Amino acid sequence: MSKTGASDPSSGPVVGDPAPQLALADPSGQSVSLRSLRGRSVVIFFVPKAMTPGCTREACAFAESLGAFEKRGAAVLGVCPDPVERAAKFAEAVKARYPMLADPDHAVCERFGVWREKSMYGRKYWGVVRTTFVIDPKGRVALRYENAKPEGHVPAAMEAIDAIAKDRSKRG
C-alpha cells in the first residue's frame, strides 16, 4: 500500500477537482511547477517506465503533437518514475521539446493517484498506471484519461484542450 492509500483506482483528482501541486526538476535542473503555468491549460502525461516501447510511443506522439498543443496555448509535461538521468536520456531519445520530469520517489505520482498496485503474469508490484490529465487555466482537472494503450492519450488531451477553448470563447 502506498503512503497515500492510492491503491483505489478512484483515488487522486477527478474532473472538476483542483489539480494537486506538481513541482519537479527537469533533467537540466530547472524547476517546473503547475503554479508557474497557471493561466494556461496544461497536459500532464504519466508513463510507467522510460525507454519502454509503449512509453516511447506515447512520448513520441506528444512530441510530434507539441506544436498543435502550443498553438492552442497549452503546455505539455511528461512524468516518469525513473531517476533524473534516465528521464534525460528518454527525453533525448523521443526528441521531447517539453519537460520530461523525473519522479523517482513517486510523490507526485501518488498525489495524482497514478501510483498503484499492479499485476502482471500473477506477480503484484507497484508502479505508474498510464494516465493523462488536462488541467484548465484555473488549475482544475478537465480530463483524467486512463488507458494502458498509449495511442489514445494525445487525441483525448487535444479534445479536452479544444473543449476548454470553446468554453472560454462562449464566456467571452
mmCIF file of C-alpha atoms in Angstrom:
data_model
loop_
_atom_site.group_PDB
_atom_site.id
_atom_site.type_symbol
_atom_site.label_atom_id
_atom_site.label_comp_id
_atom_site.label_asym_id
_atom_site.label_seq_id
_atom_site.Cartn_x
_atom_site.Cartn_y
_atom_site.Cartn_z
ATOM 1 C CA MET A 1 0.000 0.000 0.000
ATOM 2 C CA SER A 2 1.327 3.429 -0.837
ATOM 3 C CA LYS A 3 1.779 6.179 1.707
ATOM 4 C CA THR A 4 -1.307 7.959 0.395
ATOM 5 C CA GLY A 5 -3.553 4.934 0.079
ATOM 6 C CA ALA A 6 -3.510 5.177 -3.703
ATOM 7 C CA SER A 7 -4.446 1.540 -4.248
ATOM 8 C CA ASP A 8 -8.026 2.585 -5.036
ATOM 9 C CA PRO A 9 -8.343 3.360 -8.764
ATOM 10 C CA SER A 10 -10.673 6.221 -7.931
ATOM 11 C CA SER A 11 -8.035 7.924 -5.772
ATOM 12 C CA GLY A 12 -6.439 11.095 -6.966
ATOM 13 C CA PRO A 13 -8.191 14.017 -8.590
ATOM 14 C CA VAL A 14 -11.209 13.641 -10.844
ATOM 15 C CA VAL A 15 -12.699 16.077 -13.339
ATOM 16 C CA GLY A 16 -13.588 19.318 -11.579
ATOM 17 C CA ASP A 17 -11.157 18.853 -8.681
ATOM 18 C CA PRO A 18 -8.270 21.244 -8.079
ATOM 19 C CA ALA A 19 -5.090 19.742 -9.504
ATOM 20 C CA PRO A 20 -2.584 18.513 -6.927
ATOM 21 C CA GLN A 21 0.607 20.523 -6.712
ATOM 22 C CA LEU A 22 3.350 19.406 -9.045
ATOM 23 C CA ALA A 23 6.883 20.708 -8.667
ATOM 24 C CA LEU A 24 9.730 18.642 -10.114
ATOM 25 C CA ALA A 25 13.095 19.373 -11.668
ATOM 26 C CA ASP A 26 13.579 18.693 -15.342
ATOM 27 C CA PRO A 27 16.780 16.944 -16.495
ATOM 28 C CA SER A 28 18.612 20.290 -16.722
ATOM 29 C CA GLY A 29 17.782 21.051 -13.082
ATOM 30 C CA GLN A 30 15.112 23.675 -13.844
ATOM 31 C CA SER A 31 12.129 23.528 -11.507
ATOM 32 C CA VAL A 32 8.799 23.063 -13.279
ATOM 33 C CA SER A 33 5.553 23.598 -11.397
ATOM 34 C CA LEU A 34 1.868 23.837 -12.151
ATOM 35 C CA ARG A 35 1.805 27.098 -10.235
ATOM 36 C CA SER A 36 4.235 28.636 -12.749
ATOM 37 C CA LEU A 37 1.912 27.591 -15.595
ATOM 38 C CA ARG A 38 -1.277 28.984 -14.030
ATOM 39 C CA GLY A 39 -3.450 30.718 -16.608
ATOM 40 C CA ARG A 40 -2.626 28.129 -19.299
ATOM 41 C CA SER A 41 -4.059 24.718 -19.999
ATOM 42 C CA VAL A 42 -1.538 22.022 -19.093
ATOM 43 C CA VAL A 43 -1.346 18.433 -20.324
ATOM 44 C CA ILE A 44 0.413 16.101 -17.880
ATOM 45 C CA PHE A 45 1.043 12.562 -19.026
ATOM 46 C CA PHE A 46 2.392 9.892 -16.690
ATOM 47 C CA VAL A 47 4.282 6.959 -18.207
ATOM 48 C CA PRO A 48 5.031 3.712 -16.347
ATOM 49 C CA LYS A 49 8.732 3.495 -17.280
ATOM 50 C CA ALA A 50 11.059 5.487 -19.501
ATOM 51 C CA MET A 51 12.616 3.815 -22.547
ATOM 52 C CA THR A 52 9.993 1.048 -22.836
ATOM 53 C CA PRO A 53 8.137 0.526 -26.135
ATOM 54 C CA GLY A 54 4.681 1.777 -25.103
ATOM 55 C CA CYS A 55 6.022 4.733 -23.155
ATOM 56 C CA THR A 56 8.297 5.655 -26.048
ATOM 57 C CA ARG A 57 5.351 5.592 -28.496
ATOM 58 C CA GLU A 58 3.296 7.797 -26.179
ATOM 59 C CA ALA A 59 6.107 10.299 -25.517
ATOM 60 C CA CYS A 60 6.878 10.476 -29.260
ATOM 61 C CA ALA A 61 3.194 11.133 -30.007
ATOM 62 C CA PHE A 62 3.200 14.055 -27.556
ATOM 63 C CA ALA A 63 6.479 15.320 -29.061
ATOM 64 C CA GLU A 64 5.020 15.164 -32.580
ATOM 65 C CA SER A 65 1.856 16.986 -31.430
ATOM 66 C CA LEU A 66 3.574 19.635 -29.316
ATOM 67 C CA GLY A 67 3.136 22.344 -31.961
ATOM 68 C CA ALA A 68 -0.619 21.726 -32.079
ATOM 69 C CA PHE A 69 -0.855 21.945 -28.283
ATOM 70 C CA GLU A 70 1.248 25.123 -28.204
ATOM 71 C CA LYS A 71 -0.885 26.671 -30.967
ATOM 72 C CA ARG A 72 -3.828 26.182 -28.589
ATOM 73 C CA GLY A 73 -1.880 27.815 -25.743
ATOM 74 C CA ALA A 74 -1.328 24.574 -23.829
ATOM 75 C CA ALA A 75 1.840 23.356 -22.135
ATOM 76 C CA VAL A 76 2.815 19.667 -22.106
ATOM 77 C CA LEU A 77 4.634 17.900 -19.263
ATOM 78 C CA GLY A 78 5.724 14.263 -19.152
ATOM 79 C CA VAL A 79 6.322 12.495 -15.832
ATOM 80 C CA CYS A 80 8.100 9.182 -15.304
ATOM 81 C CA PRO A 81 9.010 7.373 -12.062
ATOM 82 C CA ASP A 82 12.617 6.969 -13.167
ATOM 83 C CA PRO A 83 15.808 8.674 -11.938
ATOM 84 C CA VAL A 84 16.644 12.070 -13.470
ATOM 85 C CA GLU A 85 19.432 10.614 -15.643
ATOM 86 C CA ARG A 86 17.081 8.084 -17.242
ATOM 87 C CA ALA A 87 14.395 10.760 -17.755
ATOM 88 C CA ALA A 88 17.019 12.909 -19.515
ATOM 89 C CA LYS A 89 18.028 10.054 -21.838
ATOM 90 C CA PHE A 90 14.356 9.323 -22.508
ATOM 91 C CA ALA A 91 13.616 12.964 -23.367
ATOM 92 C CA GLU A 92 16.558 12.981 -25.756
ATOM 93 C CA ALA A 93 15.555 9.659 -27.345
ATOM 94 C CA VAL A 94 11.997 10.825 -28.079
ATOM 95 C CA LYS A 95 13.138 14.328 -29.096
ATOM 96 C CA ALA A 96 10.907 15.857 -26.434
ATOM 97 C CA ARG A 97 10.765 19.635 -26.593
ATOM 98 C CA TYR A 98 8.572 19.571 -23.489
ATOM 99 C CA PRO A 99 9.830 18.918 -19.941
ATOM 100 C CA MET A 100 10.216 15.213 -19.124
ATOM 101 C CA LEU A 101 10.118 15.225 -15.345
ATOM 102 C CA ALA A 102 11.552 12.530 -13.095
ATOM 103 C CA ASP A 103 9.582 11.461 -10.010
ATOM 104 C CA PRO A 104 11.820 8.707 -8.583
ATOM 105 C CA ASP A 105 10.212 8.802 -5.133
ATOM 106 C CA HIS A 106 6.780 8.819 -6.867
ATOM 107 C CA ALA A 107 5.441 11.571 -4.574
ATOM 108 C CA VAL A 108 3.765 13.435 -7.448
ATOM 109 C CA CYS A 109 2.500 10.166 -8.939
ATOM 110 C CA GLU A 110 0.891 9.374 -5.589
ATOM 111 C CA ARG A 111 -0.748 12.816 -5.318
ATOM 112 C CA PHE A 112 -2.254 12.318 -8.763
ATOM 113 C CA GLY A 113 -3.419 8.794 -7.842
ATOM 114 C CA VAL A 114 -1.466 7.042 -10.598
ATOM 115 C CA TRP A 115 0.971 5.115 -8.349
ATOM 116 C CA ARG A 116 -0.903 1.875 -7.689
ATOM 117 C CA GLU A 117 -0.579 -1.804 -7.141
ATOM 118 C CA LYS A 118 -0.441 -3.579 -10.490
ATOM 119 C CA SER A 119 -0.379 -7.196 -11.556
ATOM 120 C CA MET A 120 1.360 -8.903 -14.458
ATOM 121 C CA TYR A 121 1.560 -12.644 -15.010
ATOM 122 C CA GLY A 122 0.380 -13.213 -11.435
ATOM 123 C CA ARG A 123 3.097 -11.006 -9.941
ATOM 124 C CA LYS A 124 1.981 -7.974 -7.937
ATOM 125 C CA TYR A 125 4.073 -4.823 -7.835
ATOM 126 C CA TRP A 126 3.717 -1.040 -7.506
ATOM 127 C CA GLY A 127 4.004 1.237 -10.494
ATOM 128 C CA VAL A 128 2.502 4.020 -12.557
ATOM 129 C CA VAL A 129 -0.816 3.466 -14.302
ATOM 130 C CA ARG A 130 -0.571 5.197 -17.698
ATOM 131 C CA THR A 131 -2.709 8.318 -17.246
ATOM 132 C CA THR A 132 -3.053 11.714 -18.898
ATOM 133 C CA PHE A 133 -4.524 14.764 -17.184
ATOM 134 C CA VAL A 134 -5.541 18.083 -18.662
ATOM 135 C CA ILE A 135 -5.527 20.949 -16.193
ATOM 136 C CA ASP A 136 -7.536 24.032 -17.147
ATOM 137 C CA PRO A 137 -6.187 27.590 -16.799
ATOM 138 C CA LYS A 138 -7.829 27.911 -13.365
ATOM 139 C CA GLY A 139 -5.936 24.868 -12.060
ATOM 140 C CA ARG A 140 -8.815 22.371 -12.162
ATOM 141 C CA VAL A 141 -8.794 18.907 -13.708
ATOM 142 C CA ALA A 142 -10.588 18.994 -17.075
ATOM 143 C CA LEU A 143 -9.630 15.446 -18.126
ATOM 144 C CA ARG A 144 -8.389 12.281 -16.450
ATOM 145 C CA TYR A 145 -7.731 9.663 -19.116
ATOM 146 C CA GLU A 146 -6.502 6.210 -18.073
ATOM 147 C CA ASN A 147 -5.716 3.614 -20.671
ATOM 148 C CA ALA A 148 -2.965 1.025 -20.846
ATOM 149 C CA LYS A 149 -2.651 1.612 -24.590
ATOM 150 C CA PRO A 150 -0.541 4.676 -25.383
ATOM 151 C CA GLU A 151 -2.246 5.541 -28.657
ATOM 152 C CA GLY A 152 -5.380 7.281 -27.316
ATOM 153 C CA HIS A 153 -3.760 9.770 -24.964
ATOM 154 C CA VAL A 154 -2.881 12.564 -27.413
ATOM 155 C CA PRO A 155 -6.327 12.677 -29.101
ATOM 156 C CA ALA A 156 -8.099 12.651 -25.714
ATOM 157 C CA ALA A 157 -5.928 15.510 -24.447
ATOM 158 C CA MET A 158 -6.378 17.523 -27.656
ATOM 159 C CA GLU A 159 -10.153 17.123 -27.445
ATOM 160 C CA ALA A 160 -10.136 18.362 -23.830
ATOM 161 C CA ILE A 161 -7.954 21.363 -24.752
ATOM 162 C CA ASP A 162 -10.346 22.235 -27.587
ATOM 163 C CA ALA A 163 -13.344 21.931 -25.227
ATOM 164 C CA ILE A 164 -11.681 24.318 -22.746
ATOM 165 C CA ALA A 165 -11.037 26.845 -25.537
ATOM 166 C CA LYS A 166 -14.618 26.541 -26.797
ATOM 167 C CA ASP A 167 -15.989 27.056 -23.282
ATOM 168 C CA ARG A 168 -13.764 30.108 -22.743
ATOM 169 C CA SER A 169 -14.857 31.668 -26.058
ATOM 170 C CA LYS A 170 -18.540 31.210 -25.109
ATOM 171 C CA ARG A 171 -17.933 33.114 -21.894
ATOM 172 C CA GLY A 172 -16.309 35.915 -23.849
#
